[in-house]
PDB file of C-alpha atoms in Angstrom:
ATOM      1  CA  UNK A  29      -0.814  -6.444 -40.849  1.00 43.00           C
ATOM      2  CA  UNK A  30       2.695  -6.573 -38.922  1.00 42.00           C
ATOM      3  CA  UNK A  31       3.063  -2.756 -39.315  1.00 39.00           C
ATOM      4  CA  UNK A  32      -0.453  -2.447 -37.388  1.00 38.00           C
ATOM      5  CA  UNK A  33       0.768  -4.563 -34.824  1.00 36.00           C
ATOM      6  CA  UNK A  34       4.053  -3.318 -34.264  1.00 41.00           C
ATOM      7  CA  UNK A  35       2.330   0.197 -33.913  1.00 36.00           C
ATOM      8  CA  UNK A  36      -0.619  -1.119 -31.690  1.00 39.00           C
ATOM      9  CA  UNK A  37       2.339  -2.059 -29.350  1.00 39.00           C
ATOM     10  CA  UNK A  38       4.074   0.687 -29.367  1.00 40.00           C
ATOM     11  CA  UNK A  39       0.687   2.713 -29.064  1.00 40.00           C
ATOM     12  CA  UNK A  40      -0.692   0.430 -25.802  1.00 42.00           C
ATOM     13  CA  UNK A  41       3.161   0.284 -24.459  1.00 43.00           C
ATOM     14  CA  UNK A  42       3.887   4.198 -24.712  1.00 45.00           C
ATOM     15  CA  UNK A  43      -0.169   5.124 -23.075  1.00 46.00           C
ATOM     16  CA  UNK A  44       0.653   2.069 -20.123  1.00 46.00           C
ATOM     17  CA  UNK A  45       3.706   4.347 -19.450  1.00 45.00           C
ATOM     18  CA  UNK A  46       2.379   7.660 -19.337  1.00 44.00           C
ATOM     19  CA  UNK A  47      -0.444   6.349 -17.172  1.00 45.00           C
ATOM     20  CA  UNK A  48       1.810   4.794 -14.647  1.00 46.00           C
ATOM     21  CA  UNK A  49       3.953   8.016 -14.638  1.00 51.00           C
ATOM     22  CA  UNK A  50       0.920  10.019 -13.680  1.00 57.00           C
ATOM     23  CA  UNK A  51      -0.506   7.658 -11.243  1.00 83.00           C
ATOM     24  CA  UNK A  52      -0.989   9.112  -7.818  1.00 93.00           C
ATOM     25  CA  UNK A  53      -1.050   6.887  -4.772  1.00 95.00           C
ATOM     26  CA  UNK A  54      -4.370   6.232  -3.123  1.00 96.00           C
ATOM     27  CA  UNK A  55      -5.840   2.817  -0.916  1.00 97.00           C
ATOM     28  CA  UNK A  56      -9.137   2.040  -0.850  1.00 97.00           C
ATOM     29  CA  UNK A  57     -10.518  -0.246   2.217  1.00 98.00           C
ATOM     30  CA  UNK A  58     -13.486  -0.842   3.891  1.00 98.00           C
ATOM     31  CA  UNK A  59     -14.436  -1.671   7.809  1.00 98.00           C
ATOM     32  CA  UNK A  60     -13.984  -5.529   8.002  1.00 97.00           C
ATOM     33  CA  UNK A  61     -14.228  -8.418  10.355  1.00 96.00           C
ATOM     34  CA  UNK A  62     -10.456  -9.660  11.192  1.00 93.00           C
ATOM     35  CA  UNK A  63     -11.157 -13.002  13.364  1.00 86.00           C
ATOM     36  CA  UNK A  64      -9.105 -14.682  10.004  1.00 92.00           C
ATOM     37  CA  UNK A  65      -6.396 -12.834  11.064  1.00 96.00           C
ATOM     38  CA  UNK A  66      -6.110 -10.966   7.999  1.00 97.00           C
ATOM     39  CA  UNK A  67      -6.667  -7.007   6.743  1.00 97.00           C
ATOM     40  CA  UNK A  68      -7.787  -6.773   2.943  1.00 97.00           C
ATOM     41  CA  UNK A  69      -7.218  -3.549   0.897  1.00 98.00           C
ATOM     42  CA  UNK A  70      -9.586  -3.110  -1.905  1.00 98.00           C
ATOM     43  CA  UNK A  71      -7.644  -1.609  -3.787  1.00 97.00           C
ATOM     44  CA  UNK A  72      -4.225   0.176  -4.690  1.00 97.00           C
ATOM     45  CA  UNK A  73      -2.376   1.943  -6.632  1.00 96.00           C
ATOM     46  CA  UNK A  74       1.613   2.803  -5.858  1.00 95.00           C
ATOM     47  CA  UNK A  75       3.726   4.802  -8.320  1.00 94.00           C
ATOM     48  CA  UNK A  76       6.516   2.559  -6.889  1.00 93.00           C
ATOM     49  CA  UNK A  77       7.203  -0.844  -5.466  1.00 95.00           C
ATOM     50  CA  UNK A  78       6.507  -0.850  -2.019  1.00 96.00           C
ATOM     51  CA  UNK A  79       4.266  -1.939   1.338  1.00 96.00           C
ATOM     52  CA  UNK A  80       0.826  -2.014   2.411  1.00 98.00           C
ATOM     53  CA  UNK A  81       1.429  -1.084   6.049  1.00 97.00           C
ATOM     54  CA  UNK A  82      -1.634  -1.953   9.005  1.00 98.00           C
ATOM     55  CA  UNK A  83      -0.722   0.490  11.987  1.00 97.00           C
ATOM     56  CA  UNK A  84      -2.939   1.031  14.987  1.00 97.00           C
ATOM     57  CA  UNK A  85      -4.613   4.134  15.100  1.00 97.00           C
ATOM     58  CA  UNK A  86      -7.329   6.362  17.581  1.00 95.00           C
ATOM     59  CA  UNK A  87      -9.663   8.810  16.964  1.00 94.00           C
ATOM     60  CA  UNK A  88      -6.596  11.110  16.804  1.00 94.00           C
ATOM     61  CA  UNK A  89      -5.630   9.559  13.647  1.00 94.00           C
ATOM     62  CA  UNK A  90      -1.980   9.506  14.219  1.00 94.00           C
ATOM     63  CA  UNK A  91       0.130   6.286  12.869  1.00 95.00           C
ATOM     64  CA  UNK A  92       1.223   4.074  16.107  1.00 94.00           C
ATOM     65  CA  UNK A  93       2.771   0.751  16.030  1.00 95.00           C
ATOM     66  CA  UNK A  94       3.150  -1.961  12.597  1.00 96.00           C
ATOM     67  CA  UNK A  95       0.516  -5.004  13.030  1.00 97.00           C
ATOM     68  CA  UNK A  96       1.055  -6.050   9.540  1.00 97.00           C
ATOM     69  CA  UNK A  97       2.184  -5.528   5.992  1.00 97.00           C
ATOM     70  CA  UNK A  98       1.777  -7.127   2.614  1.00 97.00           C
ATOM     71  CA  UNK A  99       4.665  -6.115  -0.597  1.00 96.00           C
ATOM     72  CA  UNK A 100       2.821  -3.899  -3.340  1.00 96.00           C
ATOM     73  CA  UNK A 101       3.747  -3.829  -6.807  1.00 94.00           C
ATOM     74  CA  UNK A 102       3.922  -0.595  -9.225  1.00 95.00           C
ATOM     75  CA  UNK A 103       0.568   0.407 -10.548  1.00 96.00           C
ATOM     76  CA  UNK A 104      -3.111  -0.546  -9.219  1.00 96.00           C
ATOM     77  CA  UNK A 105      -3.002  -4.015  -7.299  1.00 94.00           C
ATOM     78  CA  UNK A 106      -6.799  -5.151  -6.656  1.00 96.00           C
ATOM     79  CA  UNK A 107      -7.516  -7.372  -2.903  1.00 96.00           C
ATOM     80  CA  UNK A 108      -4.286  -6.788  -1.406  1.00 97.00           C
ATOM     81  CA  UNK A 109      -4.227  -8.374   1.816  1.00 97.00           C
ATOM     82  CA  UNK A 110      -1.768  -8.664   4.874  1.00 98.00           C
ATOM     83  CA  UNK A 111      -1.563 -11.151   7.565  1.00 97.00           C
ATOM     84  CA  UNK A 112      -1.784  -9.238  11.245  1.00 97.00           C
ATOM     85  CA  UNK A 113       1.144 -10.155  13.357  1.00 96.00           C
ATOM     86  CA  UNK A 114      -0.937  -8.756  16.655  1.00 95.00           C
ATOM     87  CA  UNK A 115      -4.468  -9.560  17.510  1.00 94.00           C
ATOM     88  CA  UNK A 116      -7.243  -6.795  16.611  1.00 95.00           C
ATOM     89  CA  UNK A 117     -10.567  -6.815  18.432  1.00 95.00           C
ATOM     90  CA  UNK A 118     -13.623  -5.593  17.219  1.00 95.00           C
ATOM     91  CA  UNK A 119     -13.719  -1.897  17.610  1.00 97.00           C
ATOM     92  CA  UNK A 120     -10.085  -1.091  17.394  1.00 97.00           C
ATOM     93  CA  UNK A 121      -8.988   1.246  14.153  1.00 98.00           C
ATOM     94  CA  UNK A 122      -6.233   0.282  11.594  1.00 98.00           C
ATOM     95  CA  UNK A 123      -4.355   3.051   9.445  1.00 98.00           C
ATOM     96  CA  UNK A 124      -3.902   1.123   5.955  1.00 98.00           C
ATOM     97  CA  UNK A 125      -0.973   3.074   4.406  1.00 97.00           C
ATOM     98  CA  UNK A 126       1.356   3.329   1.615  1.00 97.00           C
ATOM     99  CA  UNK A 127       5.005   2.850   1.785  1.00 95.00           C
ATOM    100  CA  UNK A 128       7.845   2.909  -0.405  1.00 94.00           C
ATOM    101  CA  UNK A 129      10.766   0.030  -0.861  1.00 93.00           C
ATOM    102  CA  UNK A 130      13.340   3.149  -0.979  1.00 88.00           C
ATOM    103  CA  UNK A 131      15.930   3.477   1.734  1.00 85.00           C
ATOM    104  CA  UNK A 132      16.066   0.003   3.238  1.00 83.00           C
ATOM    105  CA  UNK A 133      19.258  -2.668   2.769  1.00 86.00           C
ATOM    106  CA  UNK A 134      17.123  -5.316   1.517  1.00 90.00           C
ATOM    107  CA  UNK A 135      14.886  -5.266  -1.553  1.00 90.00           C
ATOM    108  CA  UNK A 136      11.799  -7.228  -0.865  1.00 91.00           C
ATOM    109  CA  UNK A 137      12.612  -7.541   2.991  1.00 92.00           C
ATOM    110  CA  UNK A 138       9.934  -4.971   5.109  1.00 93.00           C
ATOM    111  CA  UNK A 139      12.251  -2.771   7.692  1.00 91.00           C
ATOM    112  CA  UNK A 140      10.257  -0.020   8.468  1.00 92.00           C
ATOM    113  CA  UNK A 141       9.621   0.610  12.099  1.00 84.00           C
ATOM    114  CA  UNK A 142       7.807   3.886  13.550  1.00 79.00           C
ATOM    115  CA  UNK A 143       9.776   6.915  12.492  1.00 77.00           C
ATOM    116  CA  UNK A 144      12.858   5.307  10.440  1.00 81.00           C
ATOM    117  CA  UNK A 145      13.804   6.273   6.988  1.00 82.00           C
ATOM    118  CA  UNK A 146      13.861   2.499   5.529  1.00 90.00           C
ATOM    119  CA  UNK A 147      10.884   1.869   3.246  1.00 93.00           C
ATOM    120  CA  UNK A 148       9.169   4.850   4.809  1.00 92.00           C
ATOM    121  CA  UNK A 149       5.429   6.003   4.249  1.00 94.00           C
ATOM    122  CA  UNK A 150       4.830   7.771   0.610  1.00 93.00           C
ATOM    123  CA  UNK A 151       3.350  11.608   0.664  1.00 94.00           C
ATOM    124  CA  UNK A 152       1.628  13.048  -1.821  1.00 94.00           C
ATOM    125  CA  UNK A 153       1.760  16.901  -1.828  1.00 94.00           C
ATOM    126  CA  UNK A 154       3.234  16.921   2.440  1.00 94.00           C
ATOM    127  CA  UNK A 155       0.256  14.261   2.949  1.00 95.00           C
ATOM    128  CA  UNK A 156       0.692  10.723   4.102  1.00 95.00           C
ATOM    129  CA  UNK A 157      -1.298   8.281   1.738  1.00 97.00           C
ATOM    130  CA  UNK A 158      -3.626   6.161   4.191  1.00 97.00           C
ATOM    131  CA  UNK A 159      -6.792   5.297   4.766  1.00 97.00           C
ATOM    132  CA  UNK A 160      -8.617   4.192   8.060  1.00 98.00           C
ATOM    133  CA  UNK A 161     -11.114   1.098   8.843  1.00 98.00           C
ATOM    134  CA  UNK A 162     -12.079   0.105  12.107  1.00 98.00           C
ATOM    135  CA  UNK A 163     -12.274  -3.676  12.800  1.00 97.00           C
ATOM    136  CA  UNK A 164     -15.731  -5.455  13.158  1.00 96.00           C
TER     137      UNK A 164
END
C-alpha cells in the first residue's frame, strides 16, 4: 500500500509538472457590466507569476493607458478579477492582458506603466496575450 502511494505521488507530481511546463498563456473574458467597479476574467492560465492588466483600448486594438490590475499565480486561475482605478462607461473597450512579474524591483508590487520593461506584457510566438470586452 505505501509503495502505491509513494508512486501515485510521484506519478500526479511529475504529470502536474509537465503540464505546467507546456502551458501556454491565454485569458478568457466576456463583455460585462462594470458599475461595481470591477473587471472579472473568466479564466487564466500564466506559465509564470504575474498580472492581469485592464488597459483602454479602440477599435484599433492597440494597448493605451492601465485602469486596473489584479496579481496572477502560475497555472490556470478561474474568476480573476481587478478593481478599476478609472471609471469605465458603458460602451468603452478594455484590453484584458497578461503580464509577467519579471523585470520589476519589487516582487508582488505592480510597476508596469505603458512601454517599460518592469513586469511587462507576456508574448507568445511575437503575439501579445490579451483579450478584449467592451463594458455594458
Amino acid at each position: 500500500m505505501r509503495l502505491t502511494t509513494i508512486t501515485a505521488i510521484a506519478t500526479l507530481t511529475a504529470g502536474a509538472a509537465f503540464a505546467q511546463e507546456d502551458m501556454t498563456p491565454s485569458i478568457t473574458a466576456s463583455d460585462q457590466p462594470l458599475e461595481n467597479g470591477v473587471v472579472s476574467a473568466e479564466s487564466i492560465t500564466a506559465a509564470e507569476n504575474g498580472w492581469l492588466v485592464v488597459h483602454r483600448t479602440d477599435s484599433e486594438m492597440a494597448p493605451g493607458p492601465v485602469v486596473g490590475h489584479a496579481p496572477i499565480r502560475m497555472g490556470t486561475t478561474e474568476d480573476v478579477a481587478a478593481i478599476l482605478t478609472e471609471e469605465v462607461a458603458a460602451g468603452d473597450m478594455l484590453m484584458l492582458m497578461v503580464h509577467s512579474e519579471a523585470g520589476g524591483n519589487e516582487t508582488g508590487i505592480f510597476e508596469y506603466t505603458l512601454g517599460a520593461e518592469e513586469d511587462g506584457p507576456i508574448r507568445v510566438d511575437g503575439d501579445l496575450v490579451t483579450t478584449v470586452i467592451t463594458a455594458e
